[in-house]
Short mmCIF file of N, CA and C in Angstrom, two decimals:
data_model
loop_
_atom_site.label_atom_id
_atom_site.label_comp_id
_atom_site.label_asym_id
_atom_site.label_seq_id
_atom_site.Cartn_x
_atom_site.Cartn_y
_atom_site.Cartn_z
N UNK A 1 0.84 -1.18 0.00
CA UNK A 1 0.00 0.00 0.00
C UNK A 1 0.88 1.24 0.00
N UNK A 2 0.66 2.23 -0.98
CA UNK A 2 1.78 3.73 -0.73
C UNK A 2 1.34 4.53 -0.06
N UNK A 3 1.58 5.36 0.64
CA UNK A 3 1.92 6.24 1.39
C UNK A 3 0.75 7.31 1.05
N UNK A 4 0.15 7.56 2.03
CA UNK A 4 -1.02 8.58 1.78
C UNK A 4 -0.36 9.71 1.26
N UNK A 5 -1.51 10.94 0.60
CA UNK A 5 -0.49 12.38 -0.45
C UNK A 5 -0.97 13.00 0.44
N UNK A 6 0.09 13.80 1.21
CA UNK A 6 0.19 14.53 1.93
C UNK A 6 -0.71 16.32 1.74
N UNK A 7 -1.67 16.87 2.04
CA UNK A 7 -2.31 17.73 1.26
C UNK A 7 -2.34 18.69 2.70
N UNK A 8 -2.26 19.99 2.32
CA UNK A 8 -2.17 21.40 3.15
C UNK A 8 -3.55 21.80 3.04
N UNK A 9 -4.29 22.01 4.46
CA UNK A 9 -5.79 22.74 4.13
C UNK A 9 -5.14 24.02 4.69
N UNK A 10 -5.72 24.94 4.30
CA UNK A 10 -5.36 26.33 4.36
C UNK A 10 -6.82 26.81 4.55
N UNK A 11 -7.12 27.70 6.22
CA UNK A 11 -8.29 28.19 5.94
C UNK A 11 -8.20 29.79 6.16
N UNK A 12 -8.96 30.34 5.45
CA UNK A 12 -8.61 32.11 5.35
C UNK A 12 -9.25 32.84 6.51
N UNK A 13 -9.95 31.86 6.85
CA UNK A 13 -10.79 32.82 8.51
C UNK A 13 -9.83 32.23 9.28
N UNK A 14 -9.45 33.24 9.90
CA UNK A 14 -8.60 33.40 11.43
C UNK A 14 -9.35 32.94 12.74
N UNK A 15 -10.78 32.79 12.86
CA UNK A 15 -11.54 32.93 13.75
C UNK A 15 -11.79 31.16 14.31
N UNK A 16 -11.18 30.94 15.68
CA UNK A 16 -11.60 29.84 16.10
C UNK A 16 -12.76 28.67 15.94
N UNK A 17 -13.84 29.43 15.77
CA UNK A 17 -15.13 28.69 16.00
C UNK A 17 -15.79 28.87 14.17
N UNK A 18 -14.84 29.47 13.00
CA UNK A 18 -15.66 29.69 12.02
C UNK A 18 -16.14 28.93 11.42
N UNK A 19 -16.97 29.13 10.68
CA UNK A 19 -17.81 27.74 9.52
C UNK A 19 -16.66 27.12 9.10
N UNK A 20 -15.47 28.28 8.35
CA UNK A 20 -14.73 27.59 7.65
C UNK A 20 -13.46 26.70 7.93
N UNK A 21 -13.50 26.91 9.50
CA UNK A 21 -12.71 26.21 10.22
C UNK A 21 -13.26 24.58 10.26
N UNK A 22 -14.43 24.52 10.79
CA UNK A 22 -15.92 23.62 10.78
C UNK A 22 -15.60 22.25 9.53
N UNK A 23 -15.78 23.30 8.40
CA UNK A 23 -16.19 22.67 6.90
C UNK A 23 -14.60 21.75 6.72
N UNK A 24 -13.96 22.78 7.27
CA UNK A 24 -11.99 22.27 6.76
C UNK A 24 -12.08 20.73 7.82
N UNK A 25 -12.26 21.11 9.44
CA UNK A 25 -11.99 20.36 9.62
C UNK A 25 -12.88 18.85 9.29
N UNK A 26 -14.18 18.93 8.93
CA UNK A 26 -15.04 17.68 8.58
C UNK A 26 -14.24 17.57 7.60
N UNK A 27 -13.91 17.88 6.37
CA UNK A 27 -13.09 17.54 5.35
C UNK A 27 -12.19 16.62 5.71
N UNK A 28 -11.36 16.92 6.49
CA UNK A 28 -10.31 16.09 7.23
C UNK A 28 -10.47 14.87 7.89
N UNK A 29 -11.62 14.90 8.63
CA UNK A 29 -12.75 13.91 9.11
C UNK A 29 -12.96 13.09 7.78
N UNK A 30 -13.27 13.42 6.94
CA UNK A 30 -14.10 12.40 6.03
C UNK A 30 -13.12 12.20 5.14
N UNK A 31 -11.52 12.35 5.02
CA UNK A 31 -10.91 12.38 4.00
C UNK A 31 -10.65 10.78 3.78
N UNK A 32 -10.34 10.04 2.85
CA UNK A 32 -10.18 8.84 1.98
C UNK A 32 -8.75 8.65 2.97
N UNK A 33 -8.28 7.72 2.79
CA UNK A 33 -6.86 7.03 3.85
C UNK A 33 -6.06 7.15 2.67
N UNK A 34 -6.18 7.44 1.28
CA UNK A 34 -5.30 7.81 0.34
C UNK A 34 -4.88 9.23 0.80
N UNK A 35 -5.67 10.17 1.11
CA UNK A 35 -4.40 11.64 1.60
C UNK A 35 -4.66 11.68 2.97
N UNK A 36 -3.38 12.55 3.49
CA UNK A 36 -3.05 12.88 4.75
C UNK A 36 -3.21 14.20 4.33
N UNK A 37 -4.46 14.78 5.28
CA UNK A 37 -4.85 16.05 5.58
C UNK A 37 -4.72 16.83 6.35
N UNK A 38 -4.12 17.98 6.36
CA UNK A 38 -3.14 18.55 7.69
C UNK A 38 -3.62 20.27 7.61
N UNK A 39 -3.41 21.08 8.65
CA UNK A 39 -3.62 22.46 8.54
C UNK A 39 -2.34 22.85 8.61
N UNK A 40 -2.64 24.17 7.41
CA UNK A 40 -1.77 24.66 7.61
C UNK A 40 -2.48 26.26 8.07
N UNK A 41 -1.60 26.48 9.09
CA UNK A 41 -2.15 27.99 9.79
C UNK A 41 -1.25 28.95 9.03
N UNK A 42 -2.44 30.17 9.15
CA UNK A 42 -1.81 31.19 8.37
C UNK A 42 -1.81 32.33 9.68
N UNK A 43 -2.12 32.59 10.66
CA UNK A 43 -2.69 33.63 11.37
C UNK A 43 -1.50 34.32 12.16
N UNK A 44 -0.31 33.48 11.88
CA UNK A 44 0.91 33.97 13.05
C UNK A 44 1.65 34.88 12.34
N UNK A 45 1.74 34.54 10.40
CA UNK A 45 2.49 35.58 9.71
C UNK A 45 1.96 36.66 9.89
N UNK A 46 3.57 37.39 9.92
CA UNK A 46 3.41 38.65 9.65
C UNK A 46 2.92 39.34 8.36
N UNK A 47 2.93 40.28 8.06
CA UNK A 47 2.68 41.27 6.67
C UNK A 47 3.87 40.99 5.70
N UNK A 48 3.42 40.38 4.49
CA UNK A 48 4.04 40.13 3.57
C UNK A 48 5.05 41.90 3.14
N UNK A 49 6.50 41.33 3.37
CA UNK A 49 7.22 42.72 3.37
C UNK A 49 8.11 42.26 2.17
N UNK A 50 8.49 42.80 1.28
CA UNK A 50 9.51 42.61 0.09
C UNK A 50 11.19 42.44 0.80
N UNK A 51 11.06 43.48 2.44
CA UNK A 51 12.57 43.75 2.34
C UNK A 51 12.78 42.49 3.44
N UNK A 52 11.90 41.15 3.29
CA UNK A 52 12.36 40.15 4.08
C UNK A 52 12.84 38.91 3.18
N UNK A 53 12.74 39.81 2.15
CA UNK A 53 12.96 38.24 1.10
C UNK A 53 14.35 37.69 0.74
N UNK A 54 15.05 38.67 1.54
CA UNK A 54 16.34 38.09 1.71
C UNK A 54 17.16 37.40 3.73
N UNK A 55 16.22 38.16 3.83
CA UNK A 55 16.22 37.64 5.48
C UNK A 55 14.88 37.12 5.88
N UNK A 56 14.59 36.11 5.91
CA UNK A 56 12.87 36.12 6.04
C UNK A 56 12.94 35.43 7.30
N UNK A 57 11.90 36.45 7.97
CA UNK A 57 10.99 35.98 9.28
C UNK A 57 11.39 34.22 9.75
N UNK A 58 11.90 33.19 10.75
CA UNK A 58 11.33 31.96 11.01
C UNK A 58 10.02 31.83 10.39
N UNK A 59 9.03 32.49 10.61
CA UNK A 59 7.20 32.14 10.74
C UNK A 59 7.07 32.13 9.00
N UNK A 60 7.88 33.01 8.18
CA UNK A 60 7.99 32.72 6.43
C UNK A 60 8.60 31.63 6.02
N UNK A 61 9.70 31.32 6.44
CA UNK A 61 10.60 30.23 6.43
C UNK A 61 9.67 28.69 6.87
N UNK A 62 9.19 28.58 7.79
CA UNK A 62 8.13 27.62 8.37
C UNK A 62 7.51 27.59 7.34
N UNK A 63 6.38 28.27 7.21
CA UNK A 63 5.17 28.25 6.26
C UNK A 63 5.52 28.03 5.26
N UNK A 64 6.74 28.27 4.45
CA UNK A 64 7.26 27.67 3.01
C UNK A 64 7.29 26.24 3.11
N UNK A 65 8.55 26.01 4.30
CA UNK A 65 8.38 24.70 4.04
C UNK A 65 7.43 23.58 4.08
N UNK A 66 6.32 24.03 4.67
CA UNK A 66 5.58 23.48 4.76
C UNK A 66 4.38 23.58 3.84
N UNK A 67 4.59 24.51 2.70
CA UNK A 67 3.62 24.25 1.80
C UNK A 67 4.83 23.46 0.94
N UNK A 68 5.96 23.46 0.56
CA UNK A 68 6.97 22.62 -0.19
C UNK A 68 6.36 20.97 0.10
N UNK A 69 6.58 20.80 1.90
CA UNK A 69 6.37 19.52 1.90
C UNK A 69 4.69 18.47 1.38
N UNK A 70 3.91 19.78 1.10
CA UNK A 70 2.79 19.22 0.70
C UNK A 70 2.64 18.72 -0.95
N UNK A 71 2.01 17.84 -0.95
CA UNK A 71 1.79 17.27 -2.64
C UNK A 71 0.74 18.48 -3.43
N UNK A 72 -0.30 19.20 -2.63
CA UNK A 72 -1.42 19.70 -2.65
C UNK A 72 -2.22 20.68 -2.30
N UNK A 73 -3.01 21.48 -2.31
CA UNK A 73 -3.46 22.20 -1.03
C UNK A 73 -4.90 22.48 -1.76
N UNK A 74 -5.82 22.54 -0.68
CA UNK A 74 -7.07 22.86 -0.40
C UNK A 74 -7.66 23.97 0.51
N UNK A 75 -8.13 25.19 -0.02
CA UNK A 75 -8.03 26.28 0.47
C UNK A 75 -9.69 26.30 0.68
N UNK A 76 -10.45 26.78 2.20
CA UNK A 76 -11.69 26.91 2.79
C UNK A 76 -11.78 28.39 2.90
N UNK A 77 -12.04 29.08 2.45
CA UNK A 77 -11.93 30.70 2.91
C UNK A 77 -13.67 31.18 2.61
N UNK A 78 -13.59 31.64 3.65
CA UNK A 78 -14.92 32.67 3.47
C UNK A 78 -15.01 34.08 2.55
N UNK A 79 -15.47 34.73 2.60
CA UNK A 79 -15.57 35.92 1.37
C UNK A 79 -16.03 37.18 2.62
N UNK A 80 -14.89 38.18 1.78
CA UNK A 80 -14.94 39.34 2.71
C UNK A 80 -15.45 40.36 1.59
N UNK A 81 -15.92 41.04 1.10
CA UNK A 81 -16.01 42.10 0.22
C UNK A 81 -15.79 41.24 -1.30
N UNK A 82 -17.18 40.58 -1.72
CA UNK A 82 -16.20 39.87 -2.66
C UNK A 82 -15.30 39.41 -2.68
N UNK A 83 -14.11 39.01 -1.78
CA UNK A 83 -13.17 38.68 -2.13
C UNK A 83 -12.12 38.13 -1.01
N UNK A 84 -11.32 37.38 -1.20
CA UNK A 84 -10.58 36.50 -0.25
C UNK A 84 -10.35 37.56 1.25
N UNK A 85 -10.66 37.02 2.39
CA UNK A 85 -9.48 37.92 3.67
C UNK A 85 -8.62 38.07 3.49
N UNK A 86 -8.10 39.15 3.87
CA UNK A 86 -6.53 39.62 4.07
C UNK A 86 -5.17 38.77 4.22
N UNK A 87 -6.07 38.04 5.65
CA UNK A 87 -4.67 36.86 5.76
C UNK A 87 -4.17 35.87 5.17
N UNK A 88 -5.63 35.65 3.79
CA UNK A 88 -5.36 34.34 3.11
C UNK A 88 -4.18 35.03 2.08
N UNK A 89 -4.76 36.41 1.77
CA UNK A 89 -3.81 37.18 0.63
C UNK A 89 -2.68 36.81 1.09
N UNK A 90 -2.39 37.33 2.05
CA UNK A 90 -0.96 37.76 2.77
C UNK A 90 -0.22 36.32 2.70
N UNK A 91 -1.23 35.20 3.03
CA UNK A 91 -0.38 33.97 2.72
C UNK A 91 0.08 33.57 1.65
N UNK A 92 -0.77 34.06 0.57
CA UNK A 92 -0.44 33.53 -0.83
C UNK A 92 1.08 34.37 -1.01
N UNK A 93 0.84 35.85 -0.61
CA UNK A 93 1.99 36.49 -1.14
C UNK A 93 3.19 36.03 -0.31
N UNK A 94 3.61 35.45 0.62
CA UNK A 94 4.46 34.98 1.63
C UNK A 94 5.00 33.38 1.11
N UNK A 95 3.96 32.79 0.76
CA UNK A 95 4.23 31.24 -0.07
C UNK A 95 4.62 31.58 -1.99
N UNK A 96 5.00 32.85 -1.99
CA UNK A 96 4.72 32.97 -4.03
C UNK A 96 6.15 33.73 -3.64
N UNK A 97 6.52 34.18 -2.70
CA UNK A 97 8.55 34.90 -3.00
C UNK A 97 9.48 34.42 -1.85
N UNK A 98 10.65 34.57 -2.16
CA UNK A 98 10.99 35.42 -3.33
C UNK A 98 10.74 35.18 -4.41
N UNK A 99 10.54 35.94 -5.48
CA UNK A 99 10.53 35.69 -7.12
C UNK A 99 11.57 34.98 -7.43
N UNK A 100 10.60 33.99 -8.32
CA UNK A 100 11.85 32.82 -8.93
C UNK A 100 11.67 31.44 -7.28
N UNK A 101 11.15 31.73 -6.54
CA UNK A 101 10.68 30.71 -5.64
C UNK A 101 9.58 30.23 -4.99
N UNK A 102 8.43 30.32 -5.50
CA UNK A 102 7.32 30.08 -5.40
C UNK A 102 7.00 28.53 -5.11
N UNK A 103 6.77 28.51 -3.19
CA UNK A 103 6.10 27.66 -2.85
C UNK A 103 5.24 26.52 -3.22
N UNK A 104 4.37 27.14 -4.15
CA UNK A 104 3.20 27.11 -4.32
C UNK A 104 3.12 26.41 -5.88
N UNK A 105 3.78 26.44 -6.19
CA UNK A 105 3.82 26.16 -8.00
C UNK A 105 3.98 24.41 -8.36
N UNK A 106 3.71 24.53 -9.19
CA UNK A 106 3.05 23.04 -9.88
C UNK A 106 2.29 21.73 -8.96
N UNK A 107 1.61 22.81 -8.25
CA UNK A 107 0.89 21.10 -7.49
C UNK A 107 -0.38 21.82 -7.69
N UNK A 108 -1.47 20.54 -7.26
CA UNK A 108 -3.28 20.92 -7.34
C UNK A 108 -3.80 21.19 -6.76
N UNK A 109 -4.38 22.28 -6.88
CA UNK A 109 -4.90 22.83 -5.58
C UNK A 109 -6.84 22.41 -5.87
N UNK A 110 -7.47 23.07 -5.00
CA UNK A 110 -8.99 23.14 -4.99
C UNK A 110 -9.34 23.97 -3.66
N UNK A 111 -10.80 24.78 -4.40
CA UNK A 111 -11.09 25.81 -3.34
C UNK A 111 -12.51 25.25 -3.06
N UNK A 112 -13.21 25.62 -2.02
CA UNK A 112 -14.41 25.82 -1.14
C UNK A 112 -14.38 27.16 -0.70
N UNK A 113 -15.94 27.40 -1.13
CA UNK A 113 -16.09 28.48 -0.20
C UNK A 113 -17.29 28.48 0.87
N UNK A 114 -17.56 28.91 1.42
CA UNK A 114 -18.56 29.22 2.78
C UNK A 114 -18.86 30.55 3.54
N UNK A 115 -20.15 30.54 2.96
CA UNK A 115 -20.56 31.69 3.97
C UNK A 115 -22.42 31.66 3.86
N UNK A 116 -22.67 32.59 4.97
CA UNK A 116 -24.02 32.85 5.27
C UNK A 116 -24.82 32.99 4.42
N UNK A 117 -24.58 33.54 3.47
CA UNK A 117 -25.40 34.39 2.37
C UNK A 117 -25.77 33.13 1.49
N UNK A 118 -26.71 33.48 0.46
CA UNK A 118 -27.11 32.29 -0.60
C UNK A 118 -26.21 32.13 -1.62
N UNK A 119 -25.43 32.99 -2.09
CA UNK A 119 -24.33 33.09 -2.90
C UNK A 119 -22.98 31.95 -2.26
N UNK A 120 -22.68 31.41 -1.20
CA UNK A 120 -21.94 30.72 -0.56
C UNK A 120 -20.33 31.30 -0.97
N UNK A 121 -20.55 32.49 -0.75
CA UNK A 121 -19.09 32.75 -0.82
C UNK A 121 -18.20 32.74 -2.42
N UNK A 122 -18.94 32.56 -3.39
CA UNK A 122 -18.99 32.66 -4.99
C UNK A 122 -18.10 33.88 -5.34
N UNK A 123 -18.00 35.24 -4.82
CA UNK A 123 -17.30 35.89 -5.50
C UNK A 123 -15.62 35.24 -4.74
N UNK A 124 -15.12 35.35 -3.59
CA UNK A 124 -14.30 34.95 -3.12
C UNK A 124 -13.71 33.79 -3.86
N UNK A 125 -14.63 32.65 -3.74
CA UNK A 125 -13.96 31.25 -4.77
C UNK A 125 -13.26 31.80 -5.92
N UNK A 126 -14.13 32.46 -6.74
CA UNK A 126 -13.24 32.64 -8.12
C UNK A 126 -12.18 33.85 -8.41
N UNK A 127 -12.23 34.62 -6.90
CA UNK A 127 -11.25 35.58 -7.05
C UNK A 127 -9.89 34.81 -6.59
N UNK A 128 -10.17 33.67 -5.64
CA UNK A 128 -9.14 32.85 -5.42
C UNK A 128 -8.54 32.20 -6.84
N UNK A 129 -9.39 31.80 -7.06
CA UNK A 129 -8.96 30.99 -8.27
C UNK A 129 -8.15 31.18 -9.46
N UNK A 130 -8.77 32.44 -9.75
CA UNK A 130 -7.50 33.59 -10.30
C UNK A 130 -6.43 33.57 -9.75
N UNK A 131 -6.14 34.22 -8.45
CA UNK A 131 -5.02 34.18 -8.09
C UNK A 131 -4.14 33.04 -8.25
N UNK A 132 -4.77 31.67 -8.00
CA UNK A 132 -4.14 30.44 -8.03
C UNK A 132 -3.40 30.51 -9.78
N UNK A 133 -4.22 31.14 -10.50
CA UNK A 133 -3.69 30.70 -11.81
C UNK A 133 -2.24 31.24 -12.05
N UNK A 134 -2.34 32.37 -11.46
CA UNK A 134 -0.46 33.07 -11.40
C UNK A 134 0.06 32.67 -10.54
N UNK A 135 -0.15 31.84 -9.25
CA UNK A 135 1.00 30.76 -8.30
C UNK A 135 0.74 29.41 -8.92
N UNK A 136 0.45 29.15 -10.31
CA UNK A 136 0.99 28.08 -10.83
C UNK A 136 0.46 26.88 -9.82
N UNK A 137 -0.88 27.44 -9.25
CA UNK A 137 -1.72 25.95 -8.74
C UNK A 137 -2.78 25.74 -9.72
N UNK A 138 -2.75 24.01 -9.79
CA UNK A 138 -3.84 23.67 -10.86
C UNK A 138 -4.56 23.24 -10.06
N UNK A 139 -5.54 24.42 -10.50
CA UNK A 139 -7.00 24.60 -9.46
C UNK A 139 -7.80 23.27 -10.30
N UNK A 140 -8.38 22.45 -9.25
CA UNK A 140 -9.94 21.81 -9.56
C UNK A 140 -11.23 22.56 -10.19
N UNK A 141 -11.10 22.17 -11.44
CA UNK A 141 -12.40 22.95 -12.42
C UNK A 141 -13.81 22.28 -10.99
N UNK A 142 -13.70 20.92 -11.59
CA UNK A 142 -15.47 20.80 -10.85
C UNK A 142 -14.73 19.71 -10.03
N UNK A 143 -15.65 19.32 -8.82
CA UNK A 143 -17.13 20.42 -8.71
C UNK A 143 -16.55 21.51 -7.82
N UNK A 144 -17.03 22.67 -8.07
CA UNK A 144 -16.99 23.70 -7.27
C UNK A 144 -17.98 23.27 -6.34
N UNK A 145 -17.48 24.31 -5.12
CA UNK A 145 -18.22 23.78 -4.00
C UNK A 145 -18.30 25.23 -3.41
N UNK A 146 -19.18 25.85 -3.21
CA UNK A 146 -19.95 26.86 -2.45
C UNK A 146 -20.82 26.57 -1.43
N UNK A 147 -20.54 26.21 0.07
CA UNK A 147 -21.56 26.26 1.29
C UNK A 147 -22.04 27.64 1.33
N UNK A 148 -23.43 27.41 1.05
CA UNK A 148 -24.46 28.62 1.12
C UNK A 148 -25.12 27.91 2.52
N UNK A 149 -25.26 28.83 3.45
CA UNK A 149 -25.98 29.44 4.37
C UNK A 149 -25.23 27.99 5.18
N UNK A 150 -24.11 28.91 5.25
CA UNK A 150 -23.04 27.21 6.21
C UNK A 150 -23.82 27.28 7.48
N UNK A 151 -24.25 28.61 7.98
CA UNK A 151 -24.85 28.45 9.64
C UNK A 151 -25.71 27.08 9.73
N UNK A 152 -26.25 26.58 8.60
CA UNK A 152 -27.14 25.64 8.57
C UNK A 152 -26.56 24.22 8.23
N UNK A 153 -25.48 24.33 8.34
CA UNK A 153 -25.32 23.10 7.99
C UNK A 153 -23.97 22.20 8.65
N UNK A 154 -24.40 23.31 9.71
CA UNK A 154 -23.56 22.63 10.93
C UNK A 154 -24.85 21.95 12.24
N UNK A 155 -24.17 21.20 12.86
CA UNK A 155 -25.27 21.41 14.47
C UNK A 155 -24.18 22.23 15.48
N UNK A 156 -25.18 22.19 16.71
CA UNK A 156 -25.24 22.78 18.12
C UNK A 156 -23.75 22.34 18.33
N UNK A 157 -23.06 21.36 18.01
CA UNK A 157 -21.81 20.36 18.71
C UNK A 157 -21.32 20.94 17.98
N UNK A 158 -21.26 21.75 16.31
CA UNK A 158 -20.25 21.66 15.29
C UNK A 158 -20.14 20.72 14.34
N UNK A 159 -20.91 19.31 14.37
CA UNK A 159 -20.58 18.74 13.44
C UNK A 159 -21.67 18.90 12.29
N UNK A 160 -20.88 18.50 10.91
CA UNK A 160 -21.64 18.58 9.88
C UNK A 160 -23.17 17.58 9.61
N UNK A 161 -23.98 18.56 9.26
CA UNK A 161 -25.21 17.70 8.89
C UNK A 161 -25.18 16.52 7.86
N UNK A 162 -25.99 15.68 7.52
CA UNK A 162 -25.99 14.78 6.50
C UNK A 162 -25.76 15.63 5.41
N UNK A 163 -26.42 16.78 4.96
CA UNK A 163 -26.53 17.43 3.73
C UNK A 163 -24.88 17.84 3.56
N UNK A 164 -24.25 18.66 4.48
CA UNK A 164 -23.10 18.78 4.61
C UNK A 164 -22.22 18.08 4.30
N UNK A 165 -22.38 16.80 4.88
CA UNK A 165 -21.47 15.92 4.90
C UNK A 165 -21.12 15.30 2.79
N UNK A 166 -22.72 15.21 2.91
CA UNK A 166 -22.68 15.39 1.24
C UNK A 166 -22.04 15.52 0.04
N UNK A 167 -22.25 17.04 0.82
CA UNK A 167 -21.47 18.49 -0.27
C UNK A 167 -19.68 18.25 -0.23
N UNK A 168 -19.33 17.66 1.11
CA UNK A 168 -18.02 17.42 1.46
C UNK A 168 -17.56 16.54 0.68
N UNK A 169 -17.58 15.10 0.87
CA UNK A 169 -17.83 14.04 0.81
C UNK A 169 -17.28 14.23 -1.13
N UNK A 170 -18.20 14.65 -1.54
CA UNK A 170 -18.34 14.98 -3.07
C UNK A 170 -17.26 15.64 -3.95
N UNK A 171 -16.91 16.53 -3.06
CA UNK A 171 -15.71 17.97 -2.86
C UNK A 171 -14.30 16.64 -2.89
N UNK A 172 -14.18 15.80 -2.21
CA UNK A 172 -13.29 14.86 -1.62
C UNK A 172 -12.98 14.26 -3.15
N UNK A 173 -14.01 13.45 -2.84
CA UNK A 173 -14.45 12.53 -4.36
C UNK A 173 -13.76 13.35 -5.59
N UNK A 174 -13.99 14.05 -5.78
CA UNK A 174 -13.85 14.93 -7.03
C UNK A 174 -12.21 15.39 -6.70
N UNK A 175 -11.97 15.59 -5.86
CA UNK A 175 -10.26 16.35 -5.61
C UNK A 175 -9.18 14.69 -5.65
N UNK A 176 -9.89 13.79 -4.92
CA UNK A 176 -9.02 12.79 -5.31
C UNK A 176 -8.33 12.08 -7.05
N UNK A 177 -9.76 12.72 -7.52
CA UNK A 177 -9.52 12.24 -9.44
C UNK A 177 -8.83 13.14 -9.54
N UNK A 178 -9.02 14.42 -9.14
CA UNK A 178 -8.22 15.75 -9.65
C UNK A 178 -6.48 14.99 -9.58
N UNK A 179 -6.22 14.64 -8.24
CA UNK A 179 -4.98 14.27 -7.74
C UNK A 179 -4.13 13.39 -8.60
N UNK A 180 -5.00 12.61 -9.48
CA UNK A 180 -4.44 11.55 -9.96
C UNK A 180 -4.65 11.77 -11.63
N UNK A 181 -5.48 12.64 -11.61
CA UNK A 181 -5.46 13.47 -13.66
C UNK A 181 -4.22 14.09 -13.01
N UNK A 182 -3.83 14.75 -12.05
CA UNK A 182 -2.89 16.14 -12.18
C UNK A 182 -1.48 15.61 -11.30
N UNK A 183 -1.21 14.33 -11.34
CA UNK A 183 0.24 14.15 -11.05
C UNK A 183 1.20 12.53 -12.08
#
């Protein structure tokens, strides 16, 4: 039997108790014994600074290597203004330099999004997704996965509903073919 593919969840809410913390970690919960699903935290970096890219932070240095050591990554972010949080930015730009060293480049990625609204976080997904296309991650076309009105599709404990589990479950399904069209 080989060795499970090691895959980076990356979630863009900072916030302990968020949906998208929730959704990441059931993901992880329900993942196939083919990948090893791991977090990677973004909340300790600092502000992506140009004049560290020759001395960089421990906490930059960490977080590289540790998107290096991943086969993969799967990014849960909620939607702030249309568009990704700050800290997920700040991670991308922290995992994409120095120029000419980008973390992040030639492995598969896939996004989820989640949020309250009926839209499930839709502008965010595809503003991510863009971005992914210039860090040289090959984003998962389908299925896209948008949790609309995630408040609902958690319980009282946190765990995911059947419907949830579903939408996950599916998200999984679909990223594992991705894994194996894209290596």
């Amino acid at each position: 039997m080989s060795q499970p593919t090691p895959i980076a969840v990356i979630v863009g809410s900072l916030r302990t108790a968020s949906f998208n913390r929730l959704a990441a970690q059931a993901l992880i919960d329900l993942s196939p014994a083919s990948l090893d699903m791991s977090f990677i935290e973004i909340g300790n970096l600092p502000l992506y600074n140009q004049d560290f890219d020759e001395d960089s932070p421990a906490s930059y240095q960490l977080f590289r290597a540790q998107l290096r050591a991943a086969e993969g990554y799967v990014f849960v972010t909620p939607e702030h203004n249309r568009s990704i949080p700050a800290a997920l930015k700040n991670a991308l730009d922290i995992g994409s330099r120095p120029a000419k060293e980008n973390a992040w480049a030639g492995k598969p990625g896939a996004v989820i999004s989640a949020s309250p609204s009926l839209m499930g976080g839709f502008g965010a997904s595809h503003h991510l997704r863009q971005m992914l296309v210039n860090l040289d991650i090959a984003c998962m076309p389908k299925p896209e996965t948008y949790l609309s009105r995630v408040q609902e599709l958690f319980d009282e404990h946190g765990q995911p509903t059947e419907r949830c589990r579903g939408y996950l479950q599916g998200f999984l399904d679909g990223y594992a073919t991705w894994l194996q069209r894209t290596s």
